[in-house]
Every structure is written in structure tokens, then in C-alpha cells.
PDB file of C-alpha atoms in Angstrom:
ATOM      1  CA  MET A 107      38.883 -74.720 -55.705  1.00  0.00           C
ATOM      2  CA  THR A 108      39.234 -71.942 -53.195  1.00  0.00           C
ATOM      3  CA  ARG A 109      36.749 -73.363 -50.477  1.00  0.00           C
ATOM      4  CA  PHE A 110      38.482 -76.498 -51.012  1.00  0.00           C
ATOM      5  CA  LEU A 111      41.716 -74.853 -50.102  1.00  0.00           C
ATOM      6  CA  ALA A 112      40.041 -73.145 -46.817  1.00  0.00           C
ATOM      7  CA  PHE A 113      38.643 -76.287 -46.571  1.00  0.00           C
ATOM      8  CA  THR A 114      41.927 -78.274 -46.751  1.00  0.00           C
ATOM      9  CA  ILE A 115      43.356 -75.489 -44.344  1.00  0.00           C
ATOM     10  CA  LEU A 116      41.069 -75.591 -41.137  1.00  0.00           C
ATOM     11  CA  ILE A 117      41.298 -79.470 -41.327  1.00  0.00           C
ATOM     12  CA  PHE A 118      45.397 -79.466 -41.178  1.00  0.00           C
ATOM     13  CA  MET A 119      45.258 -76.570 -38.263  1.00  0.00           C
ATOM     14  CA  SER A 120      42.503 -78.604 -36.189  1.00  0.00           C
ATOM     15  CA  LEU A 121      44.325 -81.771 -36.194  1.00  0.00           C
ATOM     16  CA  HIS A 122      47.780 -79.962 -35.532  1.00  0.00           C
ATOM     17  CA  GLY A 123      46.167 -78.229 -32.653  1.00  0.00           C
ATOM     18  CA  PHE A 124      46.211 -74.678 -34.688  1.00  0.00           C
ATOM     19  CA  SER A 125      42.523 -74.275 -33.316  1.00  0.00           C
ATOM     20  CA  GLN A 126      41.884 -71.011 -30.741  1.00  0.00           C
ATOM     21  CA  GLN A 127      42.878 -71.785 -27.211  1.00  0.00           C
ATOM     22  CA  LYS A 128      39.843 -70.920 -24.648  1.00  0.00           C
ATOM     23  CA  THR A 129      40.631 -68.133 -22.594  1.00  0.00           C
ATOM     24  CA  MET A 130      40.757 -68.603 -18.790  1.00  0.00           C
ATOM     25  CA  ALA A 131      37.348 -66.236 -18.615  1.00  0.00           C
ATOM     26  CA  GLU A 132      35.448 -69.009 -20.860  1.00  0.00           C
ATOM     27  CA  ILE A 133      36.941 -72.044 -19.459  1.00  0.00           C
ATOM     28  CA  LYS A 134      35.346 -70.864 -15.823  1.00  0.00           C
ATOM     29  CA  THR A 135      32.134 -70.301 -17.811  1.00  0.00           C
ATOM     30  CA  GLU A 136      31.985 -73.444 -19.453  1.00  0.00           C
ATOM     31  CA  MET A 137      33.033 -75.308 -16.096  1.00  0.00           C
ATOM     32  CA  GLU A 138      29.771 -72.947 -14.331  1.00  0.00           C
ATOM     33  CA  LYS A 139      27.180 -73.616 -16.816  1.00  0.00           C
ATOM     34  CA  SER A 140      28.263 -77.611 -17.360  1.00  0.00           C
ATOM     35  CA  PRO A 141      25.711 -79.956 -15.665  1.00  0.00           C
ATOM     36  CA  ASN A 142      28.535 -82.618 -15.148  1.00  0.00           C
ATOM     37  CA  SER A 143      31.739 -80.000 -15.007  1.00  0.00           C
ATOM     38  CA  PRO A 144      34.723 -83.032 -13.767  1.00  0.00           C
ATOM     39  CA  LEU A 145      33.153 -84.944 -17.460  1.00  0.00           C
ATOM     40  CA  TYR A 146      33.443 -81.700 -18.980  1.00  0.00           C
ATOM     41  CA  VAL A 147      36.615 -80.848 -17.768  1.00  0.00           C
ATOM     42  CA  LYS A 148      37.977 -84.899 -18.427  1.00  0.00           C
ATOM     43  CA  ASP A 149      37.126 -85.279 -21.541  1.00  0.00           C
ATOM     44  CA  ILE A 150      37.031 -81.111 -22.575  1.00  0.00           C
ATOM     45  CA  LEU A 151      39.317 -79.597 -21.557  1.00  0.00           C
ATOM     46  CA  LYS A 152      41.913 -82.830 -21.381  1.00  0.00           C
ATOM     47  CA  LYS A 153      42.709 -81.559 -17.735  1.00  0.00           C
ATOM     48  CA  ARG A 154      43.461 -83.617 -14.862  1.00  0.00           C
ATOM     49  CA  PHE A 155      41.229 -82.859 -11.241  1.00  0.00           C
ATOM     50  CA  LYS A 156      41.107 -84.198  -7.985  1.00  0.00           C
ATOM     51  CA  LEU A 157      37.484 -84.239  -6.066  1.00  0.00           C
ATOM     52  CA  ASP A 158      37.958 -83.191  -2.059  1.00  0.00           C
ATOM     53  CA  THR A 159      35.157 -83.351   0.682  1.00  0.00           C
ATOM     54  CA  VAL A 160      36.222 -80.182   2.750  1.00  0.00           C
ATOM     55  CA  MET A 161      34.647 -80.239   6.661  1.00  0.00           C
ATOM     56  CA  VAL A 162      34.326 -76.671   7.725  1.00  0.00           C
ATOM     57  CA  THR A 163      35.880 -76.376  11.724  1.00  0.00           C
ATOM     58  CA  ARG A 164      35.089 -73.357  11.948  1.00  0.00           C
ATOM     59  CA  THR A 165      33.025 -70.326  10.588  1.00  0.00           C
ATOM     60  CA  VAL A 166      36.064 -67.636  11.525  1.00  0.00           C
ATOM     61  CA  HIS A 167      40.015 -67.986  10.843  1.00  0.00           C
ATOM     62  CA  PHE A 168      40.062 -70.703   8.586  1.00  0.00           C
ATOM     63  CA  ASN A 169      42.673 -72.882   8.771  1.00  0.00           C
ATOM     64  CA  SER A 170      43.586 -73.131   4.938  1.00  0.00           C
ATOM     65  CA  LEU A 171      41.926 -71.853   1.471  1.00  0.00           C
ATOM     66  CA  ALA A 172      39.471 -75.323   1.213  1.00  0.00           C
ATOM     67  CA  ASP A 173      37.893 -74.775   4.222  1.00  0.00           C
ATOM     68  CA  SER A 174      37.613 -70.747   3.314  1.00  0.00           C
ATOM     69  CA  LEU A 175      36.276 -71.623  -0.226  1.00  0.00           C
ATOM     70  CA  ALA A 176      34.108 -74.478   1.711  1.00  0.00           C
ATOM     71  CA  TYR A 177      32.121 -72.337   4.269  1.00  0.00           C
ATOM     72  CA  THR A 178      32.148 -68.634   1.786  1.00  0.00           C
ATOM     73  CA  GLY A 179      31.699 -69.987  -1.677  1.00  0.00           C
ATOM     74  CA  VAL A 180      28.680 -70.337  -4.039  1.00  0.00           C
ATOM     75  CA  LEU A 181      27.786 -73.665  -5.317  1.00  0.00           C
ATOM     76  CA  LYS A 182      28.705 -74.101  -8.944  1.00  0.00           C
ATOM     77  CA  LYS A 183      31.465 -70.719  -8.650  1.00  0.00           C
ATOM     78  CA  VAL A 184      35.026 -71.726 -10.486  1.00  0.00           C
ATOM     79  CA  TYR A 185      37.353 -69.522  -8.334  1.00  0.00           C
ATOM     80  CA  GLY A 186      41.608 -69.238  -9.082  1.00  0.00           C
ATOM     81  CA  PRO A 187      43.388 -69.718 -10.380  1.00  0.00           C
ATOM     82  CA  PHE A 188      45.396 -70.236  -7.458  1.00  0.00           C
ATOM     83  CA  THR A 189      49.221 -71.456  -7.137  1.00  0.00           C
ATOM     84  CA  ILE A 190      50.680 -73.091  -5.110  1.00  0.00           C
ATOM     85  CA  GLN A 191      54.371 -74.931  -4.313  1.00  0.00           C
ATOM     86  CA  GLY A 192      53.944 -73.565  -8.051  1.00  0.00           C
ATOM     87  CA  GLN A 193      51.039 -75.447  -9.382  1.00  0.00           C
ATOM     88  CA  LYS A 194      48.183 -73.732 -10.829  1.00  0.00           C
ATOM     89  CA  PHE A 195      44.587 -74.440 -10.374  1.00  0.00           C
ATOM     90  CA  LEU A 196      41.059 -73.716 -10.475  1.00  0.00           C
ATOM     91  CA  VAL A 197      38.905 -74.977  -7.876  1.00  0.00           C
ATOM     92  CA  GLN A 198      35.331 -75.255  -8.224  1.00  0.00           C
ATOM     93  CA  ILE A 199      32.220 -75.466  -4.961  1.00  0.00           C
ATOM     94  CA  LEU A 200      30.322 -79.049  -5.949  1.00  0.00           C
ATOM     95  CA  ALA A 201      28.386 -80.080  -3.673  1.00  0.00           C
ATOM     96  CA  ARG A 202      27.672 -78.775   0.190  1.00  0.00           C
ATOM     97  CA  LEU A 203      25.772 -80.228   3.357  1.00  0.00           C
ATOM     98  CA  PRO A 204      24.939 -78.207   6.664  1.00  0.00           C
ATOM     99  CA  ASN A 205      26.456 -79.320   9.842  1.00  0.00           C
ATOM    100  CA  THR A 206      26.066 -77.935  13.295  1.00  0.00           C
ATOM    101  CA  PHE A 207      27.875 -75.477  14.697  1.00  0.00           C
ATOM    102  CA  TYR A 208      27.755 -74.367  18.586  1.00  0.00           C
ATOM    103  CA  ARG A 209      29.008 -71.127  19.469  1.00  0.00           C
ATOM    104  CA  ILE A 210      31.536 -71.891  22.903  1.00  0.00           C
ATOM    105  CA  SER A 211      34.085 -69.950  24.818  1.00  0.00           C
ATOM    106  CA  GLN A 212      36.570 -72.243  27.408  1.00  0.00           C
ATOM    107  CA  ILE A 213      39.019 -71.832  29.584  1.00  0.00           C
ATOM    108  CA  PHE A 214      41.926 -74.004  29.571  1.00  0.00           C
ATOM    109  CA  ILE A 215      44.065 -75.585  32.554  1.00  0.00           C
ATOM    110  CA  ASP A 216      47.246 -77.429  31.177  1.00  0.00           C
ATOM    111  CA  THR A 217      48.412 -80.779  33.100  1.00  0.00           C
ATOM    112  CA  SER A 218      51.458 -80.655  31.616  1.00  0.00           C
ATOM    113  CA  VAL A 219      51.688 -77.033  33.730  1.00  0.00           C
ATOM    114  CA  PHE A 220      50.199 -78.363  36.950  1.00  0.00           C
ATOM    115  CA  ARG A 221      49.179 -81.768  38.051  1.00  0.00           C
ATOM    116  CA  TYR A 222      46.124 -83.331  38.220  1.00  0.00           C
ATOM    117  CA  ARG A 223      44.833 -82.506  41.851  1.00  0.00           C
ATOM    118  CA  MET A 224      45.933 -78.860  41.238  1.00  0.00           C
ATOM    119  CA  ALA A 225      43.927 -78.797  38.035  1.00  0.00           C
ATOM    120  CA  ASP A 226      40.976 -80.434  38.834  1.00  0.00           C
ATOM    121  CA  SER A 227      40.649 -78.037  42.115  1.00  0.00           C
ATOM    122  CA  LEU A 228      41.362 -74.618  40.486  1.00  0.00           C
ATOM    123  CA  GLY A 229      38.183 -75.823  37.500  1.00  0.00           C
ATOM    124  CA  LYS A 230      36.560 -76.598  40.292  1.00  0.00           C
ATOM    125  CA  SER A 231      37.052 -73.885  41.838  1.00  0.00           C
ATOM    126  CA  ILE A 232      36.151 -71.106  38.862  1.00  0.00           C
ATOM    127  CA  LEU A 233      33.104 -73.258  37.549  1.00  0.00           C
ATOM    128  CA  ASN A 234      32.255 -72.703  41.511  1.00  0.00           C
ATOM    129  CA  LYS A 235      32.844 -68.837  41.017  1.00  0.00           C
ATOM    130  CA  LEU A 236      30.839 -68.912  38.158  1.00  0.00           C
ATOM    131  CA  LYS A 237      27.540 -70.792  39.427  1.00  0.00           C
ATOM    132  CA  ASN A 238      27.588 -68.487  42.268  1.00  0.00           C
ATOM    133  CA  HIS A 239      28.610 -64.938  40.065  1.00  0.00           C
ATOM    134  CA  GLN A 240      31.359 -63.979  41.650  1.00  0.00           C
ATOM    135  CA  ASP A 241      33.549 -63.510  38.392  1.00  0.00           C
ATOM    136  CA  SER A 242      32.884 -63.466  34.594  1.00  0.00           C
ATOM    137  CA  PHE A 243      33.393 -65.759  32.136  1.00  0.00           C
ATOM    138  CA  GLU A 244      35.640 -63.792  30.378  1.00  0.00           C
ATOM    139  CA  HIS A 245      37.625 -62.213  33.349  1.00  0.00           C
ATOM    140  CA  LEU A 246      38.360 -65.706  34.737  1.00  0.00           C
ATOM    141  CA  SER A 247      39.770 -66.987  31.141  1.00  0.00           C
ATOM    142  CA  GLU A 248      42.309 -63.901  30.514  1.00  0.00           C
ATOM    143  CA  ALA A 249      43.380 -65.009  34.401  1.00  0.00           C
ATOM    144  CA  TYR A 250      43.477 -68.387  34.139  1.00  0.00           C
ATOM    145  CA  SER A 251      43.416 -69.994  30.212  1.00  0.00           C
ATOM    146  CA  MET A 252      46.361 -71.406  28.899  1.00  0.00           C
ATOM    147  CA  GLY A 253      45.312 -71.606  25.342  1.00  0.00           C
ATOM    148  CA  GLY A 254      45.263 -68.659  23.128  1.00  0.00           C
ATOM    149  CA  GLU A 255      41.637 -68.163  23.513  1.00  0.00           C
ATOM    150  CA  ALA A 256      42.279 -65.678  26.588  1.00  0.00           C
ATOM    151  CA  ALA A 257      43.580 -63.829  23.891  1.00  0.00           C
ATOM    152  CA  THR A 258      39.429 -63.333  23.134  1.00  0.00           C
ATOM    153  CA  LYS A 259      38.583 -63.813  26.639  1.00  0.00           C
ATOM    154  CA  GLY A 260      37.910 -67.542  25.880  1.00  0.00           C
ATOM    155  CA  ASP A 261      35.199 -66.891  22.491  1.00  0.00           C
ATOM    156  CA  LEU A 262      36.262 -70.201  20.265  1.00  0.00           C
ATOM    157  CA  GLY A 263      33.841 -68.653  17.678  1.00  0.00           C
ATOM    158  CA  TRP A 264      31.492 -71.044  16.146  1.00  0.00           C
ATOM    159  CA  VAL A 265      32.903 -74.640  16.326  1.00  0.00           C
ATOM    160  CA  ALA A 266      31.628 -77.540  14.138  1.00  0.00           C
ATOM    161  CA  LYS A 267      30.229 -80.473  15.659  1.00  0.00           C
ATOM    162  CA  GLY A 268      32.444 -83.272  15.169  1.00  0.00           C
ATOM    163  CA  SER A 269      36.050 -81.367  15.206  1.00  0.00           C
ATOM    164  CA  ILE A 270      35.768 -80.962  19.040  1.00  0.00           C
ATOM    165  CA  LEU A 271      36.390 -82.989  22.186  1.00  0.00           C
ATOM    166  CA  PRO A 272      33.933 -86.335  21.701  1.00  0.00           C
ATOM    167  CA  ALA A 273      33.721 -85.716  25.387  1.00  0.00           C
ATOM    168  CA  ILE A 274      32.637 -81.787  24.840  1.00  0.00           C
ATOM    169  CA  ASP A 275      30.657 -82.753  21.585  1.00  0.00           C
ATOM    170  CA  LYS A 276      28.388 -85.528  24.165  1.00  0.00           C
ATOM    171  CA  GLN A 277      27.866 -83.119  26.469  1.00  0.00           C
ATOM    172  CA  LEU A 278      27.165 -79.278  24.288  1.00  0.00           C
ATOM    173  CA  ALA A 279      24.217 -82.132  22.700  1.00  0.00           C
ATOM    174  CA  HIS A 280      22.575 -81.954  25.829  1.00  0.00           C
ATOM    175  CA  SER A 281      23.350 -77.871  26.397  1.00  0.00           C
ATOM    176  CA  LYS A 282      21.343 -74.958  26.102  1.00  0.00           C
ATOM    177  CA  LYS A 283      22.246 -71.162  25.978  1.00  0.00           C
ATOM    178  CA  GLY A 284      24.485 -70.068  29.020  1.00  0.00           C
ATOM    179  CA  ASP A 285      25.366 -73.603  29.957  1.00  0.00           C
ATOM    180  CA  VAL A 286      28.573 -74.164  31.923  1.00  0.00           C
ATOM    181  CA  PHE A 287      30.690 -77.380  32.551  1.00  0.00           C
ATOM    182  CA  MET A 288      33.843 -78.850  32.780  1.00  0.00           C
ATOM    183  CA  VAL A 289      35.631 -81.977  31.004  1.00  0.00           C
ATOM    184  CA  TRP A 290      38.833 -83.517  30.894  1.00  0.00           C
ATOM    185  CA  SER A 291      41.333 -84.535  28.450  1.00  0.00           C
ATOM    186  CA  GLY A 292      44.727 -85.860  28.030  1.00  0.00           C
ATOM    187  CA  SER A 293      45.949 -82.598  27.740  1.00  0.00           C
ATOM    188  CA  GLY A 294      44.035 -80.806  30.816  1.00  0.00           C
ATOM    189  CA  VAL A 295      40.696 -79.777  31.785  1.00  0.00           C
ATOM    190  CA  HIS A 296      38.336 -77.319  29.541  1.00  0.00           C
ATOM    191  CA  ILE A 297      35.831 -75.630  31.023  1.00  0.00           C
ATOM    192  CA  ILE A 298      33.406 -74.935  28.384  1.00  0.00           C
ATOM    193  CA  ARG A 299      30.348 -72.437  28.062  1.00  0.00           C
ATOM    194  CA  LEU A 300      27.534 -72.755  25.343  1.00  0.00           C
ATOM    195  CA  SER A 301      27.712 -68.553  23.990  1.00  0.00           C
ATOM    196  CA  GLU A 302      25.192 -69.717  21.283  1.00  0.00           C
ATOM    197  CA  GLY A 303      23.779 -72.060  19.001  1.00  0.00           C
ATOM    198  CA  PRO A 304      23.421 -74.782  17.940  1.00  0.00           C
ATOM    199  CA  LYS A 305      22.934 -73.606  14.141  1.00  0.00           C
ATOM    200  CA  GLN A 306      22.812 -74.912  11.117  1.00  0.00           C
ATOM    201  CA  ASP A 307      25.127 -73.336   8.354  1.00  0.00           C
ATOM    202  CA  ASN A 308      27.973 -74.752   6.109  1.00  0.00           C
ATOM    203  CA  GLY A 309      29.492 -77.385   7.218  1.00  0.00           C
ATOM    204  CA  VAL A 310      31.129 -79.570   4.309  1.00  0.00           C
ATOM    205  CA  ALA A 311      31.917 -79.142   0.938  1.00  0.00           C
ATOM    206  CA  LEU A 312      33.011 -81.795  -2.375  1.00  0.00           C
ATOM    207  CA  MET A 313      35.303 -79.047  -4.074  1.00  0.00           C
ATOM    208  CA  MET A 314      37.229 -79.309  -7.837  1.00  0.00           C
ATOM    209  CA  ARG A 315      40.462 -78.811  -7.872  1.00  0.00           C
ATOM    210  CA  VAL A 316      41.742 -78.407 -11.596  1.00  0.00           C
ATOM    211  CA  PHE A 317      45.061 -77.983 -12.400  1.00  0.00           C
ATOM    212  CA  LEU A 318      46.304 -75.917 -14.891  1.00  0.00           C
TER     213      LEU A 318
END
């Protein structure tokens, strides 16, 4: 009779949702161990989730939490919980693909400030100074660049292929370390130096957000 009563109570508790809830640590551990964590989230946790493909554009000074985790996160590891705009969620890195990165420096001349002829003339003058070793790229960037890179002496860090102007991407593919070239965009003149690279690094990540 006692066994029957205990069994009945267990069934009653299960049917009425009184079974012990998993802790956050247990949820994260089980997601990391699961061979199919989206299915685990859907069928076991009964939680809503979203899959995101996140591209890493730079290896330093990230744009958001997403690309920071896409680059630095460990595969299969679950991070969080995080809260953004009142929404609480976990993040898991499901897969990762490499991309090509170049470390580049830039001197940017803005054509909203200078007319085309002046910008072109100034750009060619800077190139000649560099070619003839009359000045350093770092000093010329501090003196002339109109972008934020003036504060870093031209250094833009490691930049991913496909995240910069197509004309720069194309030229970098045929450049070697130390090469300097000039390209035009709709906003002005870009004098680019390939400082290091190319190299392969974490470029794209498939990430799952689990909403709590």
C-alpha cells in the first residue's frame, strides 16, 4: 500500500509539473555534452532558440558580443546567461569556419573635405614620400588621415577578407608584406599598407541563442 501511494504521488507530481527544475549549470553542461544541442533545447528544455551566422571582421575591438564570442569562444561551450534589452539568453558556439585576415594600415583622405583633384594630388604626394623614404607611414597617417586610424598611427589591426572595400580586398590578394597602394571609394582616397599577413584565423561561427 505504501509503495503504491508513493508511486501515485510521483506520477501526480510529474503530471502537475512539480518535478525538480534543472539548474543553470546543469542546463549548460547537458547542452555541451549533447550531440545535437538544438534538438536537446527543443525537445528537452522546451525553449525557443535562434541560429545565427556571425562573421568576424576584426580580431581586436569587436563590434558586439556576438562577434567577440564568434572569435574567442570555445567550440560547443555555452556562455551566459546574458541580458540584452530585457531578454535573457545563453549562447553556444556550434561550428566555426576560417577566413583570411590581413593586418593593414590606412591613410584616408575625405573628399567631402577636399575636392577630387586636391585629394588625388595629396594622395600621390604621400605615396611618393613613402616610396622615396622621405617620411614614415605612421607619421603621415597622424598628419593627414581623416579617419579614426590617425589615433593609432594608421594601424587598423587584422581585418577579415570580405569585410573591407572590394577594391582593397582585390589589391591585397596580389600584395606582399610592406606593399603600399592607393584606391578610391565613394568617400575618398585610401592609402593602404599591408603590414602583416595574410593569415588564416577564426572567421565565421554558427551560434545558437537559447531564450530563457
